[in-house]
C-alpha atoms as one frame of an Amber mdcrd trajectory, in Angstrom:
protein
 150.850 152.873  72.291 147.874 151.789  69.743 147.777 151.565  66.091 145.811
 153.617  63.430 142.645 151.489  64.296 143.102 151.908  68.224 144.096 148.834
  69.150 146.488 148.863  72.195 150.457 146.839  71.262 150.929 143.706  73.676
 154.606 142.377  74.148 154.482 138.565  75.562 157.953 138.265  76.892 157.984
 134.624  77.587 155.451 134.278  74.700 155.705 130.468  74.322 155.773 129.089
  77.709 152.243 128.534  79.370 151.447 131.876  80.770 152.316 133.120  77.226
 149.974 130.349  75.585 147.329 131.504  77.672 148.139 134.691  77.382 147.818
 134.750  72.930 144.390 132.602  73.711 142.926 135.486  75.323 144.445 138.300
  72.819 142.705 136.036  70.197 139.339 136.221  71.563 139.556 140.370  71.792
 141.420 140.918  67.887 138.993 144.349  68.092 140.747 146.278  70.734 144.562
 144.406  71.284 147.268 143.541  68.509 150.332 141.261  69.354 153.860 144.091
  68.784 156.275 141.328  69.928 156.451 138.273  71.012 159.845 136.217  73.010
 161.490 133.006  73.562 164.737 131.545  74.423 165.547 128.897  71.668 161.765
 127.349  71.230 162.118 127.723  66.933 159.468 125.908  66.393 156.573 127.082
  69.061 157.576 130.944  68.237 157.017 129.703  64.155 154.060 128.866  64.794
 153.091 131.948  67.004 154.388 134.679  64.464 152.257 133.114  61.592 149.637
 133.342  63.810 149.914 136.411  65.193 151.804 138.403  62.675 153.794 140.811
  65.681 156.386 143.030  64.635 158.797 141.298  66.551 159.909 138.326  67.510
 163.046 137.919  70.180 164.994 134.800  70.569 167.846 135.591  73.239 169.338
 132.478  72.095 171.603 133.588  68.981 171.666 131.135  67.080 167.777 130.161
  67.527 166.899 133.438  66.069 168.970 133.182  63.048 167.178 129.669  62.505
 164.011 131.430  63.202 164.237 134.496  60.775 165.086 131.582  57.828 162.426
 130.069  58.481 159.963 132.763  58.794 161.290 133.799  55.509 160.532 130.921
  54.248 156.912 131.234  55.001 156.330 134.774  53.473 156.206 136.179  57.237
 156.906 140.152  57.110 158.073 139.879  61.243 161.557 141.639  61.846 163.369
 138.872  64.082 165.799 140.025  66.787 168.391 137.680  68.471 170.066 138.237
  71.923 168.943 139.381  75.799 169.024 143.178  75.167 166.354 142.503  72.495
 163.810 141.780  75.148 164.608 145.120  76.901 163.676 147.175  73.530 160.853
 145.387  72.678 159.694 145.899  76.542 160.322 149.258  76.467 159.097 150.205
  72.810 157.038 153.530  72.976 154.862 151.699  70.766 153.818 149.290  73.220
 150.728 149.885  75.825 150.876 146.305  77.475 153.886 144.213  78.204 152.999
 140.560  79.509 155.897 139.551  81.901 156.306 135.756  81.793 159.870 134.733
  81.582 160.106 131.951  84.412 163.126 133.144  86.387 165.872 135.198  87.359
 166.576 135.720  83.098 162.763 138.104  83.162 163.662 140.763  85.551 165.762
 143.077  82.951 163.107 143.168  80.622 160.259 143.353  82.750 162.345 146.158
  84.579 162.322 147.686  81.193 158.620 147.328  80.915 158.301 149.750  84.644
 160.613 151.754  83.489 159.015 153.162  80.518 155.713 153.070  82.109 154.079
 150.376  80.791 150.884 148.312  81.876 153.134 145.790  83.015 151.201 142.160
  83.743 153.775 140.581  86.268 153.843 136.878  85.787 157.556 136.802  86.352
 157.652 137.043  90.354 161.224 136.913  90.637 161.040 141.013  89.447 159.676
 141.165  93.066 161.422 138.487  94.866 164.859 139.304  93.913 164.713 142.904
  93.446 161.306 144.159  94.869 162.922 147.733  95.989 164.125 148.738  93.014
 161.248 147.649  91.106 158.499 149.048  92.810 160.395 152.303  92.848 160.767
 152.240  88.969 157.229 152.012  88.717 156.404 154.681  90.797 159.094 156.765
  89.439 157.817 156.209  84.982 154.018 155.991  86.654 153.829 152.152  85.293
 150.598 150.259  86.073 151.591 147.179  87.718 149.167 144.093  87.513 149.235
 140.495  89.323 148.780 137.927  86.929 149.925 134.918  89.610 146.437 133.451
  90.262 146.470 134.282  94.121 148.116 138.056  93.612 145.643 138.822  91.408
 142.754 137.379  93.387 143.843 139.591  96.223 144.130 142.575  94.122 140.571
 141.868  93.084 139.453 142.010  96.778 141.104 145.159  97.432 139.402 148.242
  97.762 140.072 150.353  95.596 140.668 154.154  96.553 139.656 157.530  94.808
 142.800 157.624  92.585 141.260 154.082  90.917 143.918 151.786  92.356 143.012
 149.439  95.003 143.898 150.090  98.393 144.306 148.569 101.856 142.170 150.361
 103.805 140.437 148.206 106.847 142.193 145.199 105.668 143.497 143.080 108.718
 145.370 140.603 106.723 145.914 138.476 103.464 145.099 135.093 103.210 147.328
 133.572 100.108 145.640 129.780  99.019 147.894 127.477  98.347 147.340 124.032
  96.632 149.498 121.749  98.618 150.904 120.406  95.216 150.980 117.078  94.358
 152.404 115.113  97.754 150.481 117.228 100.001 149.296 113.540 101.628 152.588
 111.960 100.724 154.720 111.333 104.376 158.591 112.011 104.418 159.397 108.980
 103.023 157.514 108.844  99.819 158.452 112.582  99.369 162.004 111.833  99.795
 161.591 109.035  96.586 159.527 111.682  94.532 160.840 111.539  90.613 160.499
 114.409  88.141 157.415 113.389  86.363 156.281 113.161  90.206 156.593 116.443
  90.969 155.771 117.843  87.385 152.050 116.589  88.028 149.791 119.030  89.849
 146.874 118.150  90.648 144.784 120.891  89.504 147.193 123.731  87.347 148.927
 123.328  83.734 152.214 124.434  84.946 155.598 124.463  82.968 158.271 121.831
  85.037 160.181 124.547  86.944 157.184 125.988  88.437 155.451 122.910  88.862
 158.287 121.872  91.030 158.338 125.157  93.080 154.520 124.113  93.652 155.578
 120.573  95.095 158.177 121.730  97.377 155.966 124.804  98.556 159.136 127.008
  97.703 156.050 129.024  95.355 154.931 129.615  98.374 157.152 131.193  99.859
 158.030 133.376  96.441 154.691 134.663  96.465 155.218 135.840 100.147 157.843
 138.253  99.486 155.983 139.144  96.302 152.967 139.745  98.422 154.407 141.771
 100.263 155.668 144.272  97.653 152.488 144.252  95.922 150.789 145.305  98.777
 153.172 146.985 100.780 152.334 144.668 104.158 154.562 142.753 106.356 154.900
 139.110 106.120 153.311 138.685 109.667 150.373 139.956 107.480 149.932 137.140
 105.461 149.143 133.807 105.932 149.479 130.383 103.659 146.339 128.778 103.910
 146.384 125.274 101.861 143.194 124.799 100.140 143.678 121.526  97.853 140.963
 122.448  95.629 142.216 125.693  93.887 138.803 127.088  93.671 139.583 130.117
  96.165 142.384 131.677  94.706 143.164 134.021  98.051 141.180 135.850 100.101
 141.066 139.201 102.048 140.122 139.664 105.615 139.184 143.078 107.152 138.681
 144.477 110.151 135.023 144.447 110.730 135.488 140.491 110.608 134.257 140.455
 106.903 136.693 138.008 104.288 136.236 138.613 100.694 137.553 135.542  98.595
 137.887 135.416  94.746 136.965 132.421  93.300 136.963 130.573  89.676 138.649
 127.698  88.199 141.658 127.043  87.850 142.595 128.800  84.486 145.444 131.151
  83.817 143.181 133.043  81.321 140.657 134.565  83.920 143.473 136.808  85.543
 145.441 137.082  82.563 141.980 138.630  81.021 141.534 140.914  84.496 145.069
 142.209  83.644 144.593 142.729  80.194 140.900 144.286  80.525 140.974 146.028
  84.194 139.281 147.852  84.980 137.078 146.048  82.511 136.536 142.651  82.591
 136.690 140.656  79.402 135.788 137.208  78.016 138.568 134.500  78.789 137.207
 131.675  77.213 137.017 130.193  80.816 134.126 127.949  82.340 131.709 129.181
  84.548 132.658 127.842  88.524 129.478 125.293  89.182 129.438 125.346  93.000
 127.386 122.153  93.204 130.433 120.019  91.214 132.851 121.243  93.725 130.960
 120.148  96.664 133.166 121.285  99.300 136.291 123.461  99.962 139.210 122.156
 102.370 141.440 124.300 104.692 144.447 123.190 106.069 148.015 124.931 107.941
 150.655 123.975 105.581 153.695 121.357 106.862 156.725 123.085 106.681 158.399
 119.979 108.488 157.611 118.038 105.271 157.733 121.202 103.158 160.777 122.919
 104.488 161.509 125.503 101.616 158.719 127.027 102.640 160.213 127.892 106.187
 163.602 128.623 104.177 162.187 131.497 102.259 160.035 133.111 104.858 163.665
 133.392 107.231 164.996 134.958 103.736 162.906 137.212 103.679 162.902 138.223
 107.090 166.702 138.544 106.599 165.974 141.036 103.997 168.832 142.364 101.445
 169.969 140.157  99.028 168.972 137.209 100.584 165.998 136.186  98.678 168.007
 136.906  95.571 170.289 134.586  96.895 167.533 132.289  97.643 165.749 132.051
  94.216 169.169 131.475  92.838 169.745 128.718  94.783 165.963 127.228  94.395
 166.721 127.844  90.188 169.666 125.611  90.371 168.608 122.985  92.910 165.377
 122.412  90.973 167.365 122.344  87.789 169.571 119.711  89.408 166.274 117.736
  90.296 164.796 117.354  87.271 168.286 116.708  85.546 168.663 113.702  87.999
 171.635 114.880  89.459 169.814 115.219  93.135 167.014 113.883  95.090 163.950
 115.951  96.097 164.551 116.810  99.010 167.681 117.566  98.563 166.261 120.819
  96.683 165.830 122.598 100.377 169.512 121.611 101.245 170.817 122.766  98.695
 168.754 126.286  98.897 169.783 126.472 102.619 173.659 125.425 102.518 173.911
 128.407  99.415 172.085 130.894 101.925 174.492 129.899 104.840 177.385 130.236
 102.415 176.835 133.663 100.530 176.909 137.293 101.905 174.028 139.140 102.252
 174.308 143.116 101.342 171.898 146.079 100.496 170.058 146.078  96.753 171.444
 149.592  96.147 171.251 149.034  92.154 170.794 146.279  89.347 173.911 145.145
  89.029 174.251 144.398  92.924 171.393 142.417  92.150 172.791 140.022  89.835
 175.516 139.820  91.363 173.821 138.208  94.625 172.016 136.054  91.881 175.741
 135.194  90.239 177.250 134.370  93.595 174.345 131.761  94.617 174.037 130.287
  91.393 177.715 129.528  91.609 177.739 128.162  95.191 174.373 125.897  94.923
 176.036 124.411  91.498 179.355 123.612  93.529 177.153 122.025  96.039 175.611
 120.090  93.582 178.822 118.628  91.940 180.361 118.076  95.024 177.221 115.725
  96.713 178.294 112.769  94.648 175.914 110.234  95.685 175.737 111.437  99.585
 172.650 113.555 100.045 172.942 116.655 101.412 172.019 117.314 105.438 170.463
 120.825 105.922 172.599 123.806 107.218 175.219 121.201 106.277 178.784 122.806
 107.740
């Protein structure tokens, strides 16, 4: 769990996307107390170079084959002494290494949730970045970590605000006592003003530009459709064991409040900073300390004001799609995230329009089955089904757009 000199063994699963980044830029600024065991990518050679000569971990995974035999040449080549391991079940060992203390889960996607199952499984401090762990599987997950006594952390800016406006009880987690609901901020994304029209035209780049967060495309897409939105409902949810009818979207354009708490003697608690990954990541890392993230200091007079608004789900619909989903329950937000993975995929490929995204997402969920999450495997195989469905729809469009709950 530490070496000789006490330092506690981080795995970054995900290591060179942006949570990752962020996530390296705060392990950098604390070399005294963490050291870097292993670090993950799909078939990013060059970025994961760079980050082992760096860091110097252990490991380093690439789960695309090939990529990892390019990768241990050319770390080779460079005198580096890290062992590198090709192939998915390399991310579940280096998740689950008994030398590891921390494991960072920020694979975007369905592909994270075996390894950061892993991670609860062995008991880990697991950072969950990865919110399809919850979304698609939240059952099983949150009984693994109860079961190997793993220490689950938000790292999604608004879980972890919440979690930091929990009480916290006498066993040093935080609790829910006298809270009366949970107010999760939302941005708007980038055509929060747009109407219809304009959103229907949105391009890629479009979409890819938030207005206030650093966001990989995929997510950054799941921002502009709202569809994060409603991912971080059902992940809500499981975090903090409430209903959905106990949380509320509350758009707030200027990402300064990152959520907020409301109890039942009328008092709201609210978390606020700017918008930088590293401040939770550092809370996850550090809690119950808190530790330098190299982040800004908030200055209330620059911001000025903070906006409130109901969010649109007319104009947003994926929103309204994966609040039904959940309320369906099963497999069906398995099923949904599928569907969202391959529609937005679609999108930024060219291959639909923008708001065709939510038609696709709702035609898969009208077209699979929905059944019980007894294991893993049932799982994926919702995930499999979806996937397979939303990619017919998508080669079958042609240049017709889709119609919602299309027959």
């Amino acid at each position: 769990m530490m070496t000789p000199t006490g330092k506690q063994q981080v795995t970054v699963l995900g290591s060179t996307g942006s949570i990752g980044v962020n996530t390296l830029d705060v392990l950098a600024r604390h070399p005294e107390r963490f050291a870097v065991h292993a670090l993950t990518a799909q078939r990013s050679v060059a970025a994961l170079r760079d980050q082992c000569l760096a860091h110097a971990p252990r490991y380093a995974v690439m789960t695309d084959e090939g990529a990892a035999e390019e990768l241990a040449r050319e770390l080779t080549r460079a005198g580096s002494a890290t062992t590198v391991l090709g192939g998915a079940a390399a991310l579940d060992e280096v998740a689950a290494d008994p030398a590891v203390a921390v494991v960072m889960a920020s694979i975007v996607g369905a592909a994270g949730l075996p390894a950061t199952l892993a991670a609860a499984r062995a008991g880990k401090r697991v950072l969950l970045a990865n919110k399809e762990a919850l979304v698609m599987a939240g059952a099983l997950f949150m009984s693994a970590v109860r079961d190997a006594g793993a220490l689950l952390l938000p790292i999604d800016s608004e879980h972890n605000a919440i979690f930091q406006c929990l009480p916290v009880d006498a066993s040093a987690r935080p609790g829910l006592a006298g809270v009366e609901r949970i107010l999760l901020t939302a941005s708007g994304g980038p055509f929060r003003t747009w109407d219809t029209a304009r959103i229907a035209a949105a391009t890629p780049d479009q979409a890819c530009a938030h207005p206030n967060w650093s966001m990989g495309r995929k997510i950054s897409v799941d921002s502009a459709t709202l569809m994060n939105k409603g991912l971080e409902l059902a992940e809500a949810c499981w975090l903090f064991g409430v209903g959905p009818e106990r949380v509320t979207i509350v758009v707030h354009p200027q990402s300064v409040i990152h959520s907020l708490v409301q109890y039942r003697d009328g008092s709201v608690l609210a978390q606020l900073g700017n918008p930088d990954m590293r401040t939770p990541i550092a809370y996850g890392l550090g809690w119950p300390e808190r530790l330098a993230a190299g982040v800004m200091p908030l200055d209330l007079f620059e911001t000025a004001r903070l906006d409130f608004e109901a969010p649109d789900e007319e104009r947003f619909p994926c929103l309204r799609i994966a609040r039904e989903a959940i309320a369906a329950g099963g497999t069906t937000m398995a099923a949904c995230n599928a569907a969202n993975e391959v529609a937005v995929a679609g999108f930024l490929d060219g291959a639909i329009g923008f708001m065709d995204i939510p038609a696709v997402i709702e035609n898969t969920l009208a077209r699979v089955k929905r059944v019980e999450p007894e294991s893993l495997a049932v799982v994926e195989a919702a995930d499999d089904e979806a996937r397979l469905v939303a990619a017919e729809l998508l080669r079958s469009r042609g240049s017709r757009p889709l119609a919602q709950s299309e027959p």
